[in-house]
CSV table of C-alpha atoms and ligand atoms in Angstrom, one decimal:
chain,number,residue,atom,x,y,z
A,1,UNK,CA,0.0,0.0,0.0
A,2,UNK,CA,1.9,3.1,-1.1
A,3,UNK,CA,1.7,5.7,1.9
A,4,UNK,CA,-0.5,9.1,1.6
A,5,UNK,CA,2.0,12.0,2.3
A,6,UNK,CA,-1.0,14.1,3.3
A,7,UNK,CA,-1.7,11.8,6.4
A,8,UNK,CA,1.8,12.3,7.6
A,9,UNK,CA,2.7,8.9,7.0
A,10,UNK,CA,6.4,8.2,7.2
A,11,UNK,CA,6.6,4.8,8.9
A,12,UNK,CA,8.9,3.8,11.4
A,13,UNK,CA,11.5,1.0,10.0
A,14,UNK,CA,14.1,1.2,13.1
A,15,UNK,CA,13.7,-1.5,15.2
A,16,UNK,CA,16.1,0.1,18.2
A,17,UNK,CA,14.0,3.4,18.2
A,18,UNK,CA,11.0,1.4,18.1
A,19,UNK,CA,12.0,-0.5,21.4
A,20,UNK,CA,13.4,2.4,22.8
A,21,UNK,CA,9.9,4.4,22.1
A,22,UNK,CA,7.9,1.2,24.3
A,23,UNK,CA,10.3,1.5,26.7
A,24,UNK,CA,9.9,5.1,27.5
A,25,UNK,CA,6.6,4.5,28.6
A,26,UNK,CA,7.7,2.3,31.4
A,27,UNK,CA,5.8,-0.5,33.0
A,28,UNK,CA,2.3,-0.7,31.0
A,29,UNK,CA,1.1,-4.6,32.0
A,30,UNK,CA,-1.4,-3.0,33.7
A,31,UNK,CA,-2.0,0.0,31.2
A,32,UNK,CA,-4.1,0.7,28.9
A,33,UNK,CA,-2.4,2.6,26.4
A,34,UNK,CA,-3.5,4.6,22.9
A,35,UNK,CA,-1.4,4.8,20.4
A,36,UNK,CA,-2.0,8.0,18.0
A,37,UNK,CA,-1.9,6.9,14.5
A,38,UNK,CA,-0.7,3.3,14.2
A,39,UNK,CA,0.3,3.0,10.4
A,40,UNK,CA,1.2,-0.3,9.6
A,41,UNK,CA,1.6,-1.1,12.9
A,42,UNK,CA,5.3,-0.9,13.8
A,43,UNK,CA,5.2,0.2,17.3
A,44,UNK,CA,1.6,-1.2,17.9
A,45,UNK,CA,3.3,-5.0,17.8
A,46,UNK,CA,6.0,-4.5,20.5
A,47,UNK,CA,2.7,-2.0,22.5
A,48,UNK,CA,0.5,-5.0,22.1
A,49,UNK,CA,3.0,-7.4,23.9
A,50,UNK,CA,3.4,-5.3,26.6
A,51,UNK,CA,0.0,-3.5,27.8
A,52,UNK,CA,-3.0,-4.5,29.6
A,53,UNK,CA,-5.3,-3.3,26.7
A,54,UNK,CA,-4.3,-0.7,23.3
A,55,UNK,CA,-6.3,1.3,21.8
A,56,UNK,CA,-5.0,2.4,18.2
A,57,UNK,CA,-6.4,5.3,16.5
A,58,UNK,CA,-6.1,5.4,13.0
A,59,UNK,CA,-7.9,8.1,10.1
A,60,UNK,CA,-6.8,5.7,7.3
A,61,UNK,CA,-9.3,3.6,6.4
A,62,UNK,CA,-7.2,1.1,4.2
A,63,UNK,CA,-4.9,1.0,7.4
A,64,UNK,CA,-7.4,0.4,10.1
A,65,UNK,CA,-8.9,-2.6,8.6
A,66,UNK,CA,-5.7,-3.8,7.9
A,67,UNK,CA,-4.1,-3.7,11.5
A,68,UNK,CA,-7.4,-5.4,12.7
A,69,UNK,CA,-6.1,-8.5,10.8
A,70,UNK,CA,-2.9,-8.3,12.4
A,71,UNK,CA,-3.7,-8.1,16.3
A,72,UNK,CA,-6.2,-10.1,18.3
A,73,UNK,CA,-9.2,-7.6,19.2
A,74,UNK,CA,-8.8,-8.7,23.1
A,75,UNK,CA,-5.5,-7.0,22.9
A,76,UNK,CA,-5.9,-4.1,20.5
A,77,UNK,CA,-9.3,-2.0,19.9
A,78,UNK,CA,-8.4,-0.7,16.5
A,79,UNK,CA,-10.5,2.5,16.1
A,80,UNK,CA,-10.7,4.5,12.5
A,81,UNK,CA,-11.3,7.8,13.6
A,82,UNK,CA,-9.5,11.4,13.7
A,83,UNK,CA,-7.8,11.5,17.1
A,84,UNK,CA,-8.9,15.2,17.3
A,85,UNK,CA,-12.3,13.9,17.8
A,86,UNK,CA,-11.6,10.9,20.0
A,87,UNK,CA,-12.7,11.0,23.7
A,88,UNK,CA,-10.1,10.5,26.1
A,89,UNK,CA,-12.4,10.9,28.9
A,90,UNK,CA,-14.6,8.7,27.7
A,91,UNK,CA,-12.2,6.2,26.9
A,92,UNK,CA,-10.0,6.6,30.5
A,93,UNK,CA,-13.4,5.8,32.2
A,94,UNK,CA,-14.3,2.4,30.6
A,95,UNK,CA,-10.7,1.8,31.1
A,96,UNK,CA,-11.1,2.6,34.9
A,97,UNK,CA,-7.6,4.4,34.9
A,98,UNK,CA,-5.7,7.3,33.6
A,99,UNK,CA,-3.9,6.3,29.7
A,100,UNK,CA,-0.9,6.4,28.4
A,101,UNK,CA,-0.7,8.2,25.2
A,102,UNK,CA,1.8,6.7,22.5
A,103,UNK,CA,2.6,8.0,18.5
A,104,UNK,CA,5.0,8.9,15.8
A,105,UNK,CA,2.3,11.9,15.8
A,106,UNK,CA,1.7,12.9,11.8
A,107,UNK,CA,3.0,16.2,11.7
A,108,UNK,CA,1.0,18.2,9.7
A,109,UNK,CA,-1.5,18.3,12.7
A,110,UNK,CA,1.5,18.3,15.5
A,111,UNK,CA,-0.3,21.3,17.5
A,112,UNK,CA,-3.3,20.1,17.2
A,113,UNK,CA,-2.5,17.2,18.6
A,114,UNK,CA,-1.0,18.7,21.8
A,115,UNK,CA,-3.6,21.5,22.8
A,116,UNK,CA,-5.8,18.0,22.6
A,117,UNK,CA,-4.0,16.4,24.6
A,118,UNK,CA,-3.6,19.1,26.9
A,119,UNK,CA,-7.4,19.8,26.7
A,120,UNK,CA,-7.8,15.8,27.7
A,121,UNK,CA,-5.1,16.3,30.5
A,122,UNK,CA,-7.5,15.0,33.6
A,123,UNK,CA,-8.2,11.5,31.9
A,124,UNK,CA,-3.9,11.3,30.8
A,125,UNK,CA,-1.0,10.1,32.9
A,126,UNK,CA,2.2,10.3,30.3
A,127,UNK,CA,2.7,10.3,27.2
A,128,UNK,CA,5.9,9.6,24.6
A,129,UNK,CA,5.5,11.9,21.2
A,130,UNK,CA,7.4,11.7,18.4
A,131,UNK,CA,7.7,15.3,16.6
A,132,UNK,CA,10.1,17.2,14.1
A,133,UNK,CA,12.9,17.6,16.3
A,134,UNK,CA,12.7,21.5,15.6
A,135,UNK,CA,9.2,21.1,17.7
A,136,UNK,CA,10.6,18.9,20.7
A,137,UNK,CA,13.6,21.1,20.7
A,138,UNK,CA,10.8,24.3,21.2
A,139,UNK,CA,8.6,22.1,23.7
A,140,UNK,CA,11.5,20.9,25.4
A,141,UNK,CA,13.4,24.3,26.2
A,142,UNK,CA,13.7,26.1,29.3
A,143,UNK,CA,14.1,30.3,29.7
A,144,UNK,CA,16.9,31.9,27.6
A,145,UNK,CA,17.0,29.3,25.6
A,146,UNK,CA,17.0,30.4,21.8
A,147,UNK,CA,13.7,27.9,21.5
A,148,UNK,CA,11.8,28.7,24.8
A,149,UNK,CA,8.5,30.1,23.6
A,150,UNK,CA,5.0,30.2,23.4
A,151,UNK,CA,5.1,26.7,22.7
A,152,UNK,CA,7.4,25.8,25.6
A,153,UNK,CA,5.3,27.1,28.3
A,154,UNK,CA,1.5,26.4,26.5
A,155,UNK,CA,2.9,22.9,26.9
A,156,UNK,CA,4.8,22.8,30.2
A,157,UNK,CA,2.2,24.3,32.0
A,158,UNK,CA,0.4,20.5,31.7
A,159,UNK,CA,3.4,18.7,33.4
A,160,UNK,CA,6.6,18.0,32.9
A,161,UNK,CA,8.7,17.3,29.4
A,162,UNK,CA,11.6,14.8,28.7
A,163,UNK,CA,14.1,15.1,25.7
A,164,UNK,CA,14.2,11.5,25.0
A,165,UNK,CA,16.7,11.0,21.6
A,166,UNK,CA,16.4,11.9,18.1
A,167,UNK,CA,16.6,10.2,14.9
A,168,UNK,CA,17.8,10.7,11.2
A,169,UNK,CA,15.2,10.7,7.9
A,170,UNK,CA,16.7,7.2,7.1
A,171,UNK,CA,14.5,5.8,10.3
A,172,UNK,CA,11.3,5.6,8.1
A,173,UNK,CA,9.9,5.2,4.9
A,174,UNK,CA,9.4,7.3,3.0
A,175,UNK,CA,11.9,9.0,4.5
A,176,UNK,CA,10.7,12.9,5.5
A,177,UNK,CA,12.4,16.3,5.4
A,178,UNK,CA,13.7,16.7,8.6
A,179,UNK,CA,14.9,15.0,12.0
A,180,UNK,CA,12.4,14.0,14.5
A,181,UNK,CA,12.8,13.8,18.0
A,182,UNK,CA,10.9,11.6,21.1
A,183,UNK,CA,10.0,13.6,24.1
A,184,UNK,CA,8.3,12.2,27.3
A,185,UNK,CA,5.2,14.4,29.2
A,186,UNK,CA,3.9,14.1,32.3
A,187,UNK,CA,0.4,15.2,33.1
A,188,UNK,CA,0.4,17.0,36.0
A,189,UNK,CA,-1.4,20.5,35.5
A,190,UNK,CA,0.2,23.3,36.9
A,191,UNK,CA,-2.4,25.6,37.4
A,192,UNK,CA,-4.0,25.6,40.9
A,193,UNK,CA,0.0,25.2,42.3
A,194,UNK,CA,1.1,28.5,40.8
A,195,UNK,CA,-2.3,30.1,41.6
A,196,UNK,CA,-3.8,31.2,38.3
A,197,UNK,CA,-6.8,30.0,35.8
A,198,UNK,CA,-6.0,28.0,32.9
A,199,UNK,CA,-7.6,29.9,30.5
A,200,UNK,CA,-6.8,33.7,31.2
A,201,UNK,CA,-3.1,32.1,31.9
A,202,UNK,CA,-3.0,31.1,29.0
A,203,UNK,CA,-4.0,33.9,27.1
A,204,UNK,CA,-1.6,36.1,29.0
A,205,UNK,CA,1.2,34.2,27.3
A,206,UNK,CA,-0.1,34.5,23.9
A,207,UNK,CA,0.2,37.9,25.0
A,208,UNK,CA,3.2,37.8,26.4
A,209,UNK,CA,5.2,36.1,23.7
A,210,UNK,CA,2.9,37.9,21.0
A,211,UNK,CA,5.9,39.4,19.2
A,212,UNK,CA,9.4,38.1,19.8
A,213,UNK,CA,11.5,41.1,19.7
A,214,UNK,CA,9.8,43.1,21.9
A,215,UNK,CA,9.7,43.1,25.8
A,216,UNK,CA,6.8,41.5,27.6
A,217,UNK,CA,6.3,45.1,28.6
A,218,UNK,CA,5.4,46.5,25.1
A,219,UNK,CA,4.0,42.9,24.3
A,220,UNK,CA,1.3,43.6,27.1
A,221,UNK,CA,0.6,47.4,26.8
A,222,UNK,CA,-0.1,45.8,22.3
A,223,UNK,CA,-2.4,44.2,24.4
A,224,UNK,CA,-3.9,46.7,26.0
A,225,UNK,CA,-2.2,46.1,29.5
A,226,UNK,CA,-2.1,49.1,31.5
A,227,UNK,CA,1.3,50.4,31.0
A,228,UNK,CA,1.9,51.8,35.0
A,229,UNK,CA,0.0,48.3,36.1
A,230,UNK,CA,3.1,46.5,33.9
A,231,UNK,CA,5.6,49.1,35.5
A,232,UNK,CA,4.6,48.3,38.9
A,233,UNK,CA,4.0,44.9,38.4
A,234,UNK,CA,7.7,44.2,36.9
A,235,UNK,CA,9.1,46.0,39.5
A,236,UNK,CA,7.2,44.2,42.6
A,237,UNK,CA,8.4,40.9,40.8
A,238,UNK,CA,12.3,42.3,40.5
A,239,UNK,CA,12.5,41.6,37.0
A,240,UNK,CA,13.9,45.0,34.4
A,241,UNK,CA,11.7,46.8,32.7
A,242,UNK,CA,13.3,45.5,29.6
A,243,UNK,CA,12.5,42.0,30.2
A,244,UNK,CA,11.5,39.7,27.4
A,245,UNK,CA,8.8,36.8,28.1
A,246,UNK,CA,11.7,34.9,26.5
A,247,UNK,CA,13.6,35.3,29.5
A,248,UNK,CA,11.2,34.5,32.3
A,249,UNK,CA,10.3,31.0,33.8
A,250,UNK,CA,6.6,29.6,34.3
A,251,UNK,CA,6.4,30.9,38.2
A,252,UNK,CA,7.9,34.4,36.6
A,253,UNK,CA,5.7,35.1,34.1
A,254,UNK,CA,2.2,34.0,36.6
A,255,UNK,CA,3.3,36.1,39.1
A,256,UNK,CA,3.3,38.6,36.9
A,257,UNK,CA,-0.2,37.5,35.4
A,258,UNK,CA,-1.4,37.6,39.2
A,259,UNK,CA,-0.5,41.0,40.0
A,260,UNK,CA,-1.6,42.2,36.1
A,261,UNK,CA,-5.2,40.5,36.4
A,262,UNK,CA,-5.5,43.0,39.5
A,263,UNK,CA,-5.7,45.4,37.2
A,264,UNK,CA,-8.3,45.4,34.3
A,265,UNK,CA,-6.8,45.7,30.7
A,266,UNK,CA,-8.3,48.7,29.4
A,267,UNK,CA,-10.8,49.1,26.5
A,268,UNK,CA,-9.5,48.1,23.2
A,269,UNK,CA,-9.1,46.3,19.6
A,270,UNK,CA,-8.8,42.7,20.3
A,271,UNK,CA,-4.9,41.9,20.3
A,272,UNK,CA,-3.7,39.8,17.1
A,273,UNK,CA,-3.1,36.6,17.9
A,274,UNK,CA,-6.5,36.4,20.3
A,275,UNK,CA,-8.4,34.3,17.9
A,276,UNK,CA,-5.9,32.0,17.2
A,277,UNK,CA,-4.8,29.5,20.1
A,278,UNK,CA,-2.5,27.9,17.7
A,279,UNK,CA,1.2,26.9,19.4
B,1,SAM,N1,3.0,4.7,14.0
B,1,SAM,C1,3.4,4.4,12.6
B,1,SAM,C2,4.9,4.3,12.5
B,1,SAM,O1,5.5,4.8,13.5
B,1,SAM,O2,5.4,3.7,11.6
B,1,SAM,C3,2.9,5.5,11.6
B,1,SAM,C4,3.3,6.9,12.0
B,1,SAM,S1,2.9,8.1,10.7
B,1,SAM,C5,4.1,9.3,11.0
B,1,SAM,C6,1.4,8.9,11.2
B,1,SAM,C7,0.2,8.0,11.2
B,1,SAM,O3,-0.9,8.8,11.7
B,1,SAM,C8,-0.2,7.5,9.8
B,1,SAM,O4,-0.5,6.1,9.9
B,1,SAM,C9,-1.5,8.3,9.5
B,1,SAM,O5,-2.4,7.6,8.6
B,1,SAM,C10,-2.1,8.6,10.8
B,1,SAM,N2,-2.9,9.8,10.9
B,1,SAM,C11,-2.8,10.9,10.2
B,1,SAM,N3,-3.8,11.8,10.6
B,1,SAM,C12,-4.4,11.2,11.6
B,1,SAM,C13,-5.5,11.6,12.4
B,1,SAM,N4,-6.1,12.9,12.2
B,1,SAM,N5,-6.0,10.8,13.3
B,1,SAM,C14,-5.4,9.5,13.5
B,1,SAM,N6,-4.4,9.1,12.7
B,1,SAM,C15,-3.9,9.9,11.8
């Protein structure tokens, strides 16, 4: 079956990374794991050996039939779907437990893919991704880093990230463009610890990061921030008035959010990137 470049599909034909990828998820004989777009089925055998129960998502629907064929249904509940509308609520309470969360992720729909997860994060306990190494290098990166971003915090704000290895385009076939790397996540919200709500957090950052060569302070007052409520509010938290979001860790930038959300944003244009939660 020739593979669909417009489904992502470069399969996995390294049988170390494969192993390695199983292994990152750590004991799973009494897991029930998904695994996010299954292909021919090249990590799904070893998964299938190894957890209580797999559940394996997959949009083709010349694959999905085809990996029925190859696994006993008691082991592996092969469902043809798109995992942007699969129900990992639904799915962690049949299985009486939190999942694990598996996939060589097709990366045309990487961010996708994560705000999902993210958005599923109460019925999740870990999960090991395999991105463009480009993405796990931004996901992965801590402040001052040349990748920490948007993307970094969005994503570290849901737990804890892993830089697991990464591999060559010679791993898979067809081989594609670039390198991708394996990263690890642990769900474990960080919300309610560092005091703020998800959702205005969140939004903050876009704000924060909105335009990268500019400090958080003129990100903010784009935003309509009032500018002495910034002044005052970078001061109280030591940090210069020059700072970039670039520069500030997770409990920097909500302790700034905390002492910001004191003071309402005044009346204004919607900021750019408000409509678009994209990472
Ligand atoms: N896991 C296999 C491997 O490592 O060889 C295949 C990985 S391939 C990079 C990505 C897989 O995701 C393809 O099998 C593709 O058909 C599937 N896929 C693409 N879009 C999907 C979606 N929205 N939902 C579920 N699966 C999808």
């Amino acid at each position: 079956m020739p593979s669909k470049p417009k489904l992502g599909q470069n399969f996995l034909r390294d049988h170390n990374a494969i192993r390695r990828i199983a292994d990152a998820l750590g004991d799973i004989a009494e897991q029930t794991v998904v695994e996010i777009g299954p292909g021919q089925g090249a990590i799904t055998r070893i998964l299938a050996e190894r957890a209580r129960h797999l559940i394996a998502i997959e949009l083709d629907r010349e694959l999905a039939p085809a990996l029925r064929t190859q696994f006993p249904p008691d082991r592996v509940t092969v469902i043809e779907q798109d995992v942007l509308s699969f129900d990992f609520s639904a799915a962690a309470s049949s299985a009486g437990q939190k999942l694990a969360v598996v996939g060589n992720l097709p990366y045309y729909i990487t961010s996708p893919i994560l705000l999902k997860l993210a958005a599923s994060c109460a019925a999740l306990d870990r999960a090991v991704l395999m991105v463009q190494r480009e993405v796990a290098d931004r996901i992965t990166a801590g402040p001052g880093s040349r990748d920490y971003g948007l993307l970094s915090v969005t994503v570290q704000m849901y737990g804890p990230v892993a830089s697991l290895f990464t591999l060559p385009p010679g791993a898979f076939s067809p081989p594609p463009e670039v390198h991708s790397s394996v990263f690890r996540w642990r769900f474990a919200p960080r919300f309610a610890e560092l005091g703020v709500e998800e959702q205005p957090f969140l939004r903050f950052v876009r704000h924060s990061f909105a335009q990268k060569r500019k400090t958080i302070a003129n990100n903010l007052r784009g935003a309509q921030y009032d500018s002495e409520a910034i002044h005052a509010a970078l001061e109280a938290a030591q940090l210069p008035a020059q700072a970039r979001a670039e520069e500030l860790s997770i409990p920097e930038l909500a302790a700034l959010h905390i002492r910001l959300d004191r003071h309402p944003q005044s009346e204004g244009p919607a900021p750019q990137n408000e409509a678009s939660p994209s990472v």
